[in-house]
Amino acid sequence: MARDVLRLLTRDGMTADSALSRLNRTLLELGDTGRFCTGILGAVRPHDGGLLVCFSNAGHPPPVLVKASGGATFVGTTGTLLGVVDEVELVNEEVLLAPGDALVFYTDGVTERRGSTGMYGEDQLLRVLAGSAGAGASELAGALEESVRRHGAGSLAARDDLAVLVVRAL
């Protein structure tokens, strides 16, 4: 339902933060059904030889900017979870990707994956992505997914969602 509402609102030209705010009101109008969600809504367009990624984050883990030259850092502001409070705090963010740079979006099933040494965590996420700097989108996503799966191998607690989306400028 959330995807359908957001698709409709963005087709009508709403900005990401406005569309997420409207989704929040829609979820609250459903009443006491316990419906809530996190999410990131954004758009990608060519800009100055690279890509401009415009997005708003509603309580979702922050994306990671992986520079082609090396290094990985969290970017953006994590806004309010949707469907819980009347007024949400959301910010429209912009990240310019130069050729070879990537922006990695992921679910909390990545950082919260449990293994024999504890949770996968943000530090390991940044290490793996930085170590794959300059790789293609599929390779970046694959390296992260494989690392997370190895970390949680054999753990019954490793059943949370695991999704990775990589936007990479060519």
CSV table of N, CA and C in Angstrom, one decimal:
chain,number,residue,atom,x,y,z
A,1,MET,N,0.8,-1.2,0.0
A,1,MET,CA,0.0,0.0,0.0
A,1,MET,C,0.9,1.3,0.0
A,2,ALA,N,1.9,1.2,0.8
A,2,ALA,CA,2.8,2.4,0.9
A,2,ALA,C,3.4,2.7,-0.5
A,3,ARG,N,3.9,1.7,-1.2
A,3,ARG,CA,4.5,1.9,-2.5
A,3,ARG,C,3.4,2.6,-3.5
A,4,ASP,N,2.2,2.1,-3.4
A,4,ASP,CA,1.2,2.6,-4.3
A,4,ASP,C,0.9,4.0,-4.0
A,5,VAL,N,0.8,4.4,-2.8
A,5,VAL,CA,0.5,5.8,-2.4
A,5,VAL,C,1.6,6.7,-2.8
A,6,LEU,N,2.9,6.2,-2.6
A,6,LEU,CA,4.0,7.1,-2.9
A,6,LEU,C,4.1,7.2,-4.5
A,7,ARG,N,3.9,6.2,-5.2
A,7,ARG,CA,3.9,6.2,-6.6
A,7,ARG,C,2.9,7.3,-7.2
A,8,LEU,N,1.7,7.2,-6.6
A,8,LEU,CA,0.7,8.2,-7.1
A,8,LEU,C,1.1,9.6,-6.7
A,9,LEU,N,1.6,9.8,-5.5
A,9,LEU,CA,1.9,11.2,-5.1
A,9,LEU,C,3.1,11.8,-5.8
A,10,THR,N,4.1,10.9,-6.1
A,10,THR,CA,5.3,11.5,-6.9
A,10,THR,C,4.9,11.7,-8.3
A,11,ARG,N,4.0,10.9,-8.9
A,11,ARG,CA,3.6,11.2,-10.3
A,11,ARG,C,2.8,12.5,-10.3
A,12,ASP,N,2.2,12.9,-9.2
A,12,ASP,CA,1.5,14.2,-9.2
A,12,ASP,C,2.5,15.4,-8.9
A,13,GLY,N,3.8,15.1,-8.8
A,13,GLY,CA,4.8,16.1,-8.6
A,13,GLY,C,5.2,16.4,-7.2
A,14,MET,N,4.8,15.7,-6.2
A,14,MET,CA,5.1,16.0,-4.8
A,14,MET,C,6.6,15.7,-4.6
A,15,THR,N,7.2,16.5,-3.8
A,15,THR,CA,8.6,16.3,-3.4
A,15,THR,C,8.6,15.0,-2.4
A,16,ALA,N,9.8,14.5,-2.3
A,16,ALA,CA,9.9,13.3,-1.5
A,16,ALA,C,9.5,13.5,-0.1
A,17,ASP,N,9.9,14.6,0.6
A,17,ASP,CA,9.4,14.8,2.0
A,17,ASP,C,7.9,15.0,2.1
A,18,SER,N,7.3,15.7,1.1
A,18,SER,CA,5.9,15.9,1.2
A,18,SER,C,5.1,14.6,0.9
A,19,ALA,N,5.6,13.8,0.0
A,19,ALA,CA,4.9,12.5,-0.3
A,19,ALA,C,5.0,11.6,1.0
A,20,LEU,N,6.2,11.6,1.6
A,20,LEU,CA,6.3,10.7,2.8
A,20,LEU,C,5.4,11.3,4.0
A,21,SER,N,5.3,12.6,4.1
A,21,SER,CA,4.4,13.2,5.1
A,21,SER,C,3.0,12.8,4.8
A,22,ARG,N,2.6,12.8,3.5
A,22,ARG,CA,1.2,12.4,3.2
A,22,ARG,C,1.0,10.9,3.5
A,23,LEU,N,2.0,10.1,3.2
A,23,LEU,CA,1.9,8.7,3.5
A,23,LEU,C,1.7,8.5,5.0
A,24,ASN,N,2.4,9.3,5.8
A,24,ASN,CA,2.3,9.2,7.3
A,24,ASN,C,0.8,9.5,7.7
A,25,ARG,N,0.2,10.5,7.1
A,25,ARG,CA,-1.2,10.8,7.4
A,25,ARG,C,-2.1,9.7,7.0
A,26,THR,N,-1.8,9.1,5.9
A,26,THR,CA,-2.6,8.0,5.4
A,26,THR,C,-2.5,6.8,6.3
A,27,LEU,N,-1.3,6.5,6.8
A,27,LEU,CA,-1.2,5.4,7.8
A,27,LEU,C,-1.9,5.7,9.1
A,28,LEU,N,-1.8,6.9,9.5
A,28,LEU,CA,-2.5,7.3,10.8
A,28,LEU,C,-4.0,7.2,10.6
A,29,GLU,N,-4.5,7.5,9.4
A,29,GLU,CA,-6.0,7.5,9.2
A,29,GLU,C,-6.5,6.0,9.2
A,30,LEU,N,-5.7,5.1,9.0
A,30,LEU,CA,-6.1,3.7,9.1
A,30,LEU,C,-6.5,3.2,10.5
A,31,GLY,N,-6.1,4.1,11.4
A,31,GLY,CA,-6.6,3.8,12.8
A,31,GLY,C,-5.6,2.9,13.5
A,32,ASP,N,-6.1,2.2,14.5
A,32,ASP,CA,-5.3,1.4,15.5
A,32,ASP,C,-5.0,0.0,14.9
A,33,THR,N,-4.5,0.0,13.7
A,33,THR,CA,-4.1,-1.3,13.1
A,33,THR,C,-2.6,-1.6,13.3
A,34,GLY,N,-1.9,-0.7,13.9
A,34,GLY,CA,-0.5,-1.0,14.2
A,34,GLY,C,0.4,-0.9,12.9
A,35,ARG,N,-0.1,-0.2,11.9
A,35,ARG,CA,0.7,-0.1,10.7
A,35,ARG,C,1.7,1.1,10.8
A,36,PHE,N,2.9,0.8,10.5
A,36,PHE,CA,4.0,1.8,10.5
A,36,PHE,C,5.0,1.3,9.6
A,37,CYS,N,5.9,2.2,9.1
A,37,CYS,CA,7.0,1.7,8.2
A,37,CYS,C,8.1,2.8,8.2
A,38,THR,N,9.2,2.3,7.8
A,38,THR,CA,10.3,3.2,7.5
A,38,THR,C,10.5,3.2,5.9
A,39,GLY,N,11.2,4.1,5.4
A,39,GLY,CA,11.5,4.1,4.0
A,39,GLY,C,12.3,5.3,3.6
A,40,ILE,N,12.8,5.1,2.4
A,40,ILE,CA,13.6,6.2,1.7
A,40,ILE,C,12.9,6.4,0.3
A,41,LEU,N,12.6,7.6,0.0
A,41,LEU,CA,12.0,7.9,-1.3
A,41,LEU,C,12.9,8.9,-2.0
A,42,GLY,N,13.2,8.5,-3.3
A,42,GLY,CA,14.1,9.4,-4.0
A,42,GLY,C,14.0,9.3,-5.5
A,43,ALA,N,14.8,10.1,-6.1
A,43,ALA,CA,14.8,10.1,-7.6
A,43,ALA,C,16.3,10.3,-8.0
A,44,VAL,N,16.6,9.8,-9.2
A,44,VAL,CA,18.0,9.9,-9.7
A,44,VAL,C,17.9,10.6,-11.1
A,45,ARG,N,18.8,11.5,-11.3
A,45,ARG,CA,18.8,12.1,-12.6
A,45,ARG,C,20.3,12.5,-13.0
A,46,PRO,N,20.6,12.5,-14.3
A,46,PRO,CA,21.9,12.9,-14.7
A,46,PRO,C,22.2,14.4,-14.3
A,47,HIS,N,23.5,14.6,-14.0
A,47,HIS,CA,23.9,16.0,-13.6
A,47,HIS,C,25.4,16.1,-13.7
A,48,ASP,N,25.8,17.1,-14.5
A,48,ASP,CA,27.3,17.4,-14.6
A,48,ASP,C,28.2,16.2,-14.7
A,49,GLY,N,27.8,15.3,-15.6
A,49,GLY,CA,28.7,14.2,-15.9
A,49,GLY,C,28.5,13.0,-14.9
A,50,GLY,N,27.7,13.2,-13.9
A,50,GLY,CA,27.5,12.2,-12.9
A,50,GLY,C,26.0,12.0,-12.7
A,51,LEU,N,25.6,11.7,-11.5
A,51,LEU,CA,24.2,11.5,-11.1
A,51,LEU,C,23.9,12.4,-9.9
A,52,LEU,N,22.7,13.0,-9.9
A,52,LEU,CA,22.2,13.6,-8.7
A,52,LEU,C,21.1,12.8,-8.1
A,53,VAL,N,21.3,12.4,-6.8
A,53,VAL,CA,20.3,11.6,-6.1
A,53,VAL,C,19.6,12.5,-5.1
A,54,CYS,N,18.3,12.6,-5.3
A,54,CYS,CA,17.5,13.4,-4.3
A,54,CYS,C,16.6,12.5,-3.6
A,55,PHE,N,16.7,12.6,-2.2
A,55,PHE,CA,15.9,11.6,-1.4
A,55,PHE,C,15.5,12.2,-0.1
A,56,SER,N,14.6,11.6,0.6
A,56,SER,CA,14.1,11.9,1.9
A,56,SER,C,14.0,10.6,2.7
A,57,ASN,N,14.5,10.6,3.9
A,57,ASN,CA,14.6,9.4,4.7
A,57,ASN,C,13.6,9.4,5.9
A,58,ALA,N,12.7,8.4,5.9
A,58,ALA,CA,11.7,8.4,7.0
A,58,ALA,C,12.0,7.2,7.9
A,59,GLY,N,13.0,7.4,8.8
A,59,GLY,CA,13.3,6.4,9.8
A,59,GLY,C,14.1,5.2,9.4
A,60,HIS,N,14.6,5.2,8.2
A,60,HIS,CA,15.3,4.1,7.6
A,60,HIS,C,16.8,4.2,7.9
A,61,PRO,N,17.6,3.2,7.8
A,61,PRO,CA,19.0,3.3,8.0
A,61,PRO,C,19.6,4.3,6.9
A,62,PRO,N,20.6,5.1,7.3
A,62,PRO,CA,21.1,6.0,6.3
A,62,PRO,C,21.9,5.4,5.2
A,63,PRO,N,21.8,5.9,4.0
A,63,PRO,CA,22.6,5.4,2.9
A,63,PRO,C,24.0,5.6,3.1
A,64,VAL,N,24.9,4.9,2.4
A,64,VAL,CA,26.3,5.0,2.4
A,64,VAL,C,26.8,5.5,1.1
A,65,LEU,N,27.6,6.6,1.1
A,65,LEU,CA,28.3,7.1,-0.1
A,65,LEU,C,29.6,6.4,-0.1
A,66,VAL,N,29.8,5.7,-1.3
A,66,VAL,CA,31.1,5.0,-1.5
A,66,VAL,C,31.8,5.7,-2.7
A,67,LYS,N,32.9,6.4,-2.3
A,67,LYS,CA,33.6,7.2,-3.3
A,67,LYS,C,34.5,6.2,-4.2
A,68,ALA,N,34.6,6.5,-5.5
A,68,ALA,CA,35.4,5.7,-6.4
A,68,ALA,C,36.8,5.6,-5.9
A,69,SER,N,37.3,6.8,-5.3
A,69,SER,CA,38.7,6.9,-4.9
A,69,SER,C,38.9,6.2,-3.6
A,70,GLY,N,37.9,5.7,-2.9
A,70,GLY,CA,38.0,5.0,-1.7
A,70,GLY,C,37.2,5.7,-0.6
A,71,GLY,N,36.9,4.9,0.4
A,71,GLY,CA,36.2,5.5,1.6
A,71,GLY,C,34.7,5.3,1.4
A,72,ALA,N,34.0,5.2,2.6
A,72,ALA,CA,32.6,5.0,2.7
A,72,ALA,C,32.1,5.8,3.9
A,73,THR,N,31.1,6.6,3.7
A,73,THR,CA,30.5,7.4,4.8
A,73,THR,C,29.0,7.4,4.7
A,74,PHE,N,28.3,7.5,5.9
A,74,PHE,CA,26.9,7.7,5.9
A,74,PHE,C,26.5,9.1,5.5
A,75,VAL,N,25.4,9.2,4.7
A,75,VAL,CA,25.0,10.5,4.3
A,75,VAL,C,23.5,10.7,4.6
A,76,GLY,N,23.1,12.0,4.7
A,76,GLY,CA,21.7,12.3,4.9
A,76,GLY,C,21.3,12.3,6.4
A,77,THR,N,20.0,12.7,6.6
A,77,THR,CA,19.4,12.8,7.9
A,77,THR,C,18.3,11.8,8.0
A,78,THR,N,18.3,11.0,9.1
A,78,THR,CA,17.3,10.0,9.3
A,78,THR,C,16.1,10.7,9.9
A,79,GLY,N,15.0,10.7,9.2
A,79,GLY,CA,13.8,11.4,9.6
A,79,GLY,C,13.0,10.5,10.5
A,80,THR,N,11.7,10.8,10.7
A,80,THR,CA,10.8,10.1,11.6
A,80,THR,C,10.2,8.9,10.9
A,81,LEU,N,10.0,7.9,11.7
A,81,LEU,CA,9.3,6.7,11.4
A,81,LEU,C,7.9,7.1,11.0
A,82,LEU,N,7.3,6.4,10.0
A,82,LEU,CA,5.9,6.8,9.5
A,82,LEU,C,4.8,6.0,10.2
A,83,GLY,N,3.7,6.6,10.4
A,83,GLY,CA,2.6,5.9,11.0
A,83,GLY,C,2.5,5.9,12.5
A,84,VAL,N,3.3,6.7,13.2
A,84,VAL,CA,3.3,6.7,14.6
A,84,VAL,C,2.9,8.0,15.2
A,85,VAL,N,3.4,9.1,14.7
A,85,VAL,CA,3.1,10.4,15.2
A,85,VAL,C,2.5,11.3,14.2
A,86,ASP,N,1.8,12.3,14.6
A,86,ASP,CA,1.1,13.2,13.6
A,86,ASP,C,2.1,14.0,12.8
A,87,GLU,N,3.1,14.6,13.4
A,87,GLU,CA,4.0,15.5,12.7
A,87,GLU,C,5.4,14.8,12.6
A,88,VAL,N,5.8,14.5,11.3
A,88,VAL,CA,7.0,13.9,11.1
A,88,VAL,C,8.1,14.9,10.6
A,89,GLU,N,9.3,14.7,11.0
A,89,GLU,CA,10.4,15.5,10.6
A,89,GLU,C,11.2,14.8,9.4
A,90,LEU,N,11.1,15.5,8.3
A,90,LEU,CA,11.7,14.9,7.1
A,90,LEU,C,12.5,16.0,6.4
A,91,VAL,N,13.6,15.6,5.7
A,91,VAL,CA,14.4,16.6,5.0
A,91,VAL,C,14.7,16.0,3.6
A,92,ASN,N,14.6,16.9,2.6
A,92,ASN,CA,15.0,16.5,1.2
A,92,ASN,C,16.5,16.7,1.2
A,93,GLU,N,17.2,15.6,0.8
A,93,GLU,CA,18.7,15.6,0.7
A,93,GLU,C,19.1,15.5,-0.8
A,94,GLU,N,20.3,15.9,-1.1
A,94,GLU,CA,20.9,15.7,-2.4
A,94,GLU,C,22.3,15.3,-2.3
A,95,VAL,N,22.6,14.2,-3.1
A,95,VAL,CA,24.0,13.7,-3.1
A,95,VAL,C,24.4,13.6,-4.6
A,96,LEU,N,25.5,14.3,-4.9
A,96,LEU,CA,26.0,14.2,-6.3
A,96,LEU,C,27.1,13.1,-6.4
A,97,LEU,N,26.8,12.2,-7.3
A,97,LEU,CA,27.7,11.1,-7.5
A,97,LEU,C,28.6,11.4,-8.7
A,98,ALA,N,29.9,11.4,-8.6
A,98,ALA,CA,30.9,11.5,-9.7
A,98,ALA,C,31.0,10.2,-10.3
A,99,PRO,N,31.5,10.1,-11.5
A,99,PRO,CA,31.7,8.8,-12.1
A,99,PRO,C,32.5,7.8,-11.2
A,100,GLY,N,31.9,6.6,-11.0
A,100,GLY,CA,32.5,5.6,-10.2
A,100,GLY,C,32.0,5.6,-8.7
A,101,ASP,N,31.4,6.7,-8.3
A,101,ASP,CA,30.9,6.8,-7.0
A,101,ASP,C,29.6,6.0,-6.9
A,102,ALA,N,29.2,5.6,-5.7
A,102,ALA,CA,28.0,4.8,-5.5
A,102,ALA,C,27.3,5.2,-4.2
A,103,LEU,N,26.0,5.1,-4.2
A,103,LEU,CA,25.2,5.4,-3.0
A,103,LEU,C,24.5,4.0,-2.7
A,104,VAL,N,24.7,3.5,-1.5
A,104,VAL,CA,24.2,2.2,-1.2
A,104,VAL,C,23.1,2.3,-0.1
A,105,PHE,N,21.9,1.8,-0.5
A,105,PHE,CA,20.7,1.8,0.4
A,105,PHE,C,20.6,0.3,0.8
A,106,TYR,N,20.2,0.1,2.1
A,106,TYR,CA,20.1,-1.2,2.6
A,106,TYR,C,19.0,-1.2,3.7
A,107,THR,N,18.5,-2.4,4.0
A,107,THR,CA,17.6,-2.6,5.1
A,107,THR,C,18.3,-2.8,6.4
A,108,ASP,N,17.6,-2.7,7.5
A,108,ASP,CA,18.2,-2.9,8.8
A,108,ASP,C,18.6,-4.4,9.0
A,109,GLY,N,18.1,-5.3,8.2
A,109,GLY,CA,18.5,-6.7,8.2
A,109,GLY,C,20.0,-6.9,7.9
A,110,VAL,N,20.6,-5.8,7.4
A,110,VAL,CA,22.1,-5.9,7.1
A,110,VAL,C,22.8,-5.6,8.4
A,111,THR,N,22.6,-4.5,9.0
A,111,THR,CA,23.4,-4.1,10.2
A,111,THR,C,23.0,-4.8,11.4
A,112,GLU,N,21.7,-5.3,11.5
A,112,GLU,CA,21.3,-6.1,12.6
A,112,GLU,C,21.4,-7.6,12.5
A,113,ARG,N,22.0,-8.0,11.5
A,113,ARG,CA,22.2,-9.5,11.3
A,113,ARG,C,23.1,-10.0,12.4
A,114,ARG,N,22.6,-11.0,13.1
A,114,ARG,CA,23.3,-11.6,14.3
A,114,ARG,C,24.1,-12.8,13.8
A,115,GLY,N,25.3,-12.9,14.4
A,115,GLY,CA,26.2,-14.0,14.2
A,115,GLY,C,26.8,-14.4,15.5
A,116,SER,N,27.8,-15.3,15.5
A,116,SER,CA,28.4,-15.7,16.7
A,116,SER,C,29.2,-14.6,17.4
A,117,THR,N,29.6,-13.6,16.7
A,117,THR,CA,30.3,-12.4,17.3
A,117,THR,C,29.4,-11.2,17.6
A,118,GLY,N,28.1,-11.4,17.5
A,118,GLY,CA,27.2,-10.3,17.7
A,118,GLY,C,26.6,-9.8,16.4
A,119,MET,N,26.1,-8.5,16.4
A,119,MET,CA,25.5,-8.0,15.3
A,119,MET,C,26.6,-7.6,14.2
A,120,TYR,N,26.1,-7.5,13.0
A,120,TYR,CA,27.0,-7.2,11.8
A,120,TYR,C,27.5,-5.7,12.1
A,121,GLY,N,26.6,-4.8,12.3
A,121,GLY,CA,26.9,-3.5,12.7
A,121,GLY,C,27.3,-2.5,11.6
A,122,GLU,N,27.3,-1.2,11.9
A,122,GLU,CA,27.7,-0.2,11.0
A,122,GLU,C,29.1,-0.1,10.6
A,123,ASP,N,30.0,-0.4,11.6
A,123,ASP,CA,31.5,-0.4,11.3
A,123,ASP,C,31.8,-1.4,10.2
A,124,GLN,N,31.3,-2.6,10.4
A,124,GLN,CA,31.6,-3.6,9.4
A,124,GLN,C,31.0,-3.3,8.0
A,125,LEU,N,29.8,-2.7,8.0
A,125,LEU,CA,29.1,-2.2,6.8
A,125,LEU,C,30.1,-1.3,6.0
A,126,LEU,N,30.6,-0.3,6.8
A,126,LEU,CA,31.5,0.7,6.1
A,126,LEU,C,32.8,0.1,5.6
A,127,ARG,N,33.3,-0.8,6.4
A,127,ARG,CA,34.6,-1.5,6.0
A,127,ARG,C,34.4,-2.3,4.7
A,128,VAL,N,33.3,-3.1,4.6
A,128,VAL,CA,33.1,-3.9,3.5
A,128,VAL,C,32.9,-3.0,2.2
A,129,LEU,N,32.1,-1.9,2.4
A,129,LEU,CA,31.8,-1.1,1.2
A,129,LEU,C,33.1,-0.3,0.8
A,130,ALA,N,33.8,0.2,1.8
A,130,ALA,CA,35.1,0.9,1.5
A,130,ALA,C,36.0,0.0,0.7
A,131,GLY,N,36.1,-1.3,1.1
A,131,GLY,CA,36.9,-2.2,0.5
A,131,GLY,C,36.5,-2.6,-0.9
A,132,SER,N,35.3,-2.3,-1.2
A,132,SER,CA,34.8,-2.5,-2.6
A,132,SER,C,34.7,-1.3,-3.4
A,133,ALA,N,35.2,-0.2,-3.0
A,133,ALA,CA,35.1,1.1,-3.7
A,133,ALA,C,35.6,0.9,-5.1
A,134,GLY,N,34.9,1.6,-6.0
A,134,GLY,CA,35.3,1.5,-7.4
A,134,GLY,C,34.7,0.3,-8.2
A,135,ALA,N,34.1,-0.6,-7.4
A,135,ALA,CA,33.5,-1.8,-8.1
A,135,ALA,C,32.2,-1.4,-8.7
A,136,GLY,N,31.7,-2.2,-9.6
A,136,GLY,CA,30.4,-2.0,-10.2
A,136,GLY,C,29.2,-2.2,-9.2
A,137,ALA,N,28.0,-1.7,-9.5
A,137,ALA,CA,26.9,-1.8,-8.6
A,137,ALA,C,26.6,-3.2,-8.2
A,138,SER,N,26.6,-4.2,-9.1
A,138,SER,CA,26.3,-5.6,-8.8
A,138,SER,C,27.4,-6.1,-7.9
A,139,GLU,N,28.6,-5.8,-8.1
A,139,GLU,CA,29.7,-6.3,-7.3
A,139,GLU,C,29.7,-5.7,-5.9
A,140,LEU,N,29.3,-4.4,-5.8
A,140,LEU,CA,29.2,-3.8,-4.4
A,140,LEU,C,28.1,-4.5,-3.7
A,141,ALA,N,26.9,-4.6,-4.3
A,141,ALA,CA,25.8,-5.3,-3.6
A,141,ALA,C,26.1,-6.7,-3.3
A,142,GLY,N,26.8,-7.4,-4.2
A,142,GLY,CA,27.1,-8.8,-3.9
A,142,GLY,C,28.1,-9.0,-2.8
A,143,ALA,N,29.1,-8.1,-2.8
A,143,ALA,CA,30.1,-8.2,-1.7
A,143,ALA,C,29.5,-7.9,-0.3
A,144,LEU,N,28.6,-7.0,-0.2
A,144,LEU,CA,27.9,-6.7,1.0
A,144,LEU,C,27.0,-7.9,1.4
A,145,GLU,N,26.2,-8.4,0.5
A,145,GLU,CA,25.3,-9.5,0.8
A,145,GLU,C,26.1,-10.7,1.2
A,146,GLU,N,27.1,-11.0,0.5
A,146,GLU,CA,27.9,-12.2,0.9
A,146,GLU,C,28.6,-12.0,2.3
A,147,SER,N,29.1,-10.9,2.6
A,147,SER,CA,29.6,-10.6,3.9
A,147,SER,C,28.6,-10.8,5.0
A,148,VAL,N,27.4,-10.2,4.8
A,148,VAL,CA,26.3,-10.3,5.8
A,148,VAL,C,25.9,-11.8,6.0
A,149,ARG,N,25.8,-12.5,4.9
A,149,ARG,CA,25.4,-13.9,5.0
A,149,ARG,C,26.4,-14.8,5.7
A,150,ARG,N,27.7,-14.5,5.4
A,150,ARG,CA,28.8,-15.2,6.1
A,150,ARG,C,28.7,-14.9,7.6
A,151,HIS,N,28.5,-13.7,7.9
A,151,HIS,CA,28.4,-13.3,9.4
A,151,HIS,C,27.3,-14.0,10.1
A,152,GLY,N,26.1,-14.2,9.5
A,152,GLY,CA,25.0,-14.8,10.1
A,152,GLY,C,24.9,-16.3,9.8
A,153,ALA,N,25.8,-16.9,9.2
A,153,ALA,CA,25.8,-18.3,8.9
A,153,ALA,C,25.5,-19.1,10.1
A,154,GLY,N,24.6,-20.0,10.0
A,154,GLY,CA,24.3,-20.9,11.2
A,154,GLY,C,23.5,-20.3,12.3
A,155,SER,N,23.1,-19.0,12.2
A,155,SER,CA,22.4,-18.4,13.2
A,155,SER,C,20.9,-18.4,12.9
A,156,LEU,N,20.1,-18.9,13.8
A,156,LEU,CA,18.6,-18.9,13.6
A,156,LEU,C,18.1,-17.5,13.7
A,157,ALA,N,18.8,-16.5,14.3
A,157,ALA,CA,18.4,-15.2,14.3
A,157,ALA,C,18.6,-14.4,13.0
A,158,ALA,N,19.2,-15.1,12.0
A,158,ALA,CA,19.6,-14.4,10.8
A,158,ALA,C,18.4,-14.5,9.8
A,159,ARG,N,17.2,-14.2,10.2
A,159,ARG,CA,16.1,-14.4,9.3
A,159,ARG,C,15.4,-13.1,9.0
A,160,ASP,N,16.0,-11.9,9.4
A,160,ASP,CA,15.4,-10.6,9.1
A,160,ASP,C,15.6,-10.3,7.6
A,161,ASP,N,14.9,-9.3,7.1
A,161,ASP,CA,15.0,-9.0,5.7
A,161,ASP,C,16.4,-8.6,5.4
A,162,LEU,N,16.8,-8.8,4.1
A,162,LEU,CA,18.1,-8.4,3.7
A,162,LEU,C,17.9,-7.9,2.2
A,163,ALA,N,18.0,-6.5,2.1
A,163,ALA,CA,17.9,-5.9,0.8
A,163,ALA,C,19.0,-4.9,0.6
A,164,VAL,N,19.5,-4.8,-0.6
A,164,VAL,CA,20.6,-3.8,-0.9
A,164,VAL,C,20.3,-3.3,-2.2
A,165,LEU,N,20.3,-1.9,-2.3
A,165,LEU,CA,20.1,-1.2,-3.6
A,165,LEU,C,21.3,-0.3,-3.8
A,166,VAL,N,22.0,-0.4,-5.0
A,166,VAL,CA,23.2,0.4,-5.2
A,166,VAL,C,22.9,1.3,-6.4
A,167,VAL,N,23.1,2.6,-6.3
A,167,VAL,CA,23.0,3.6,-7.4
A,167,VAL,C,24.4,4.0,-7.6
A,168,ARG,N,24.9,3.8,-8.9
A,168,ARG,CA,26.3,4.0,-9.2
A,168,ARG,C,26.4,4.9,-10.5
A,169,ALA,N,27.2,5.9,-10.4
A,169,ALA,CA,27.4,6.8,-11.6
A,169,ALA,C,28.5,6.1,-12.5
A,170,LEU,N,28.2,6.1,-13.8
A,170,LEU,CA,29.2,5.5,-14.7
A,170,LEU,C,30.2,6.5,-15.2
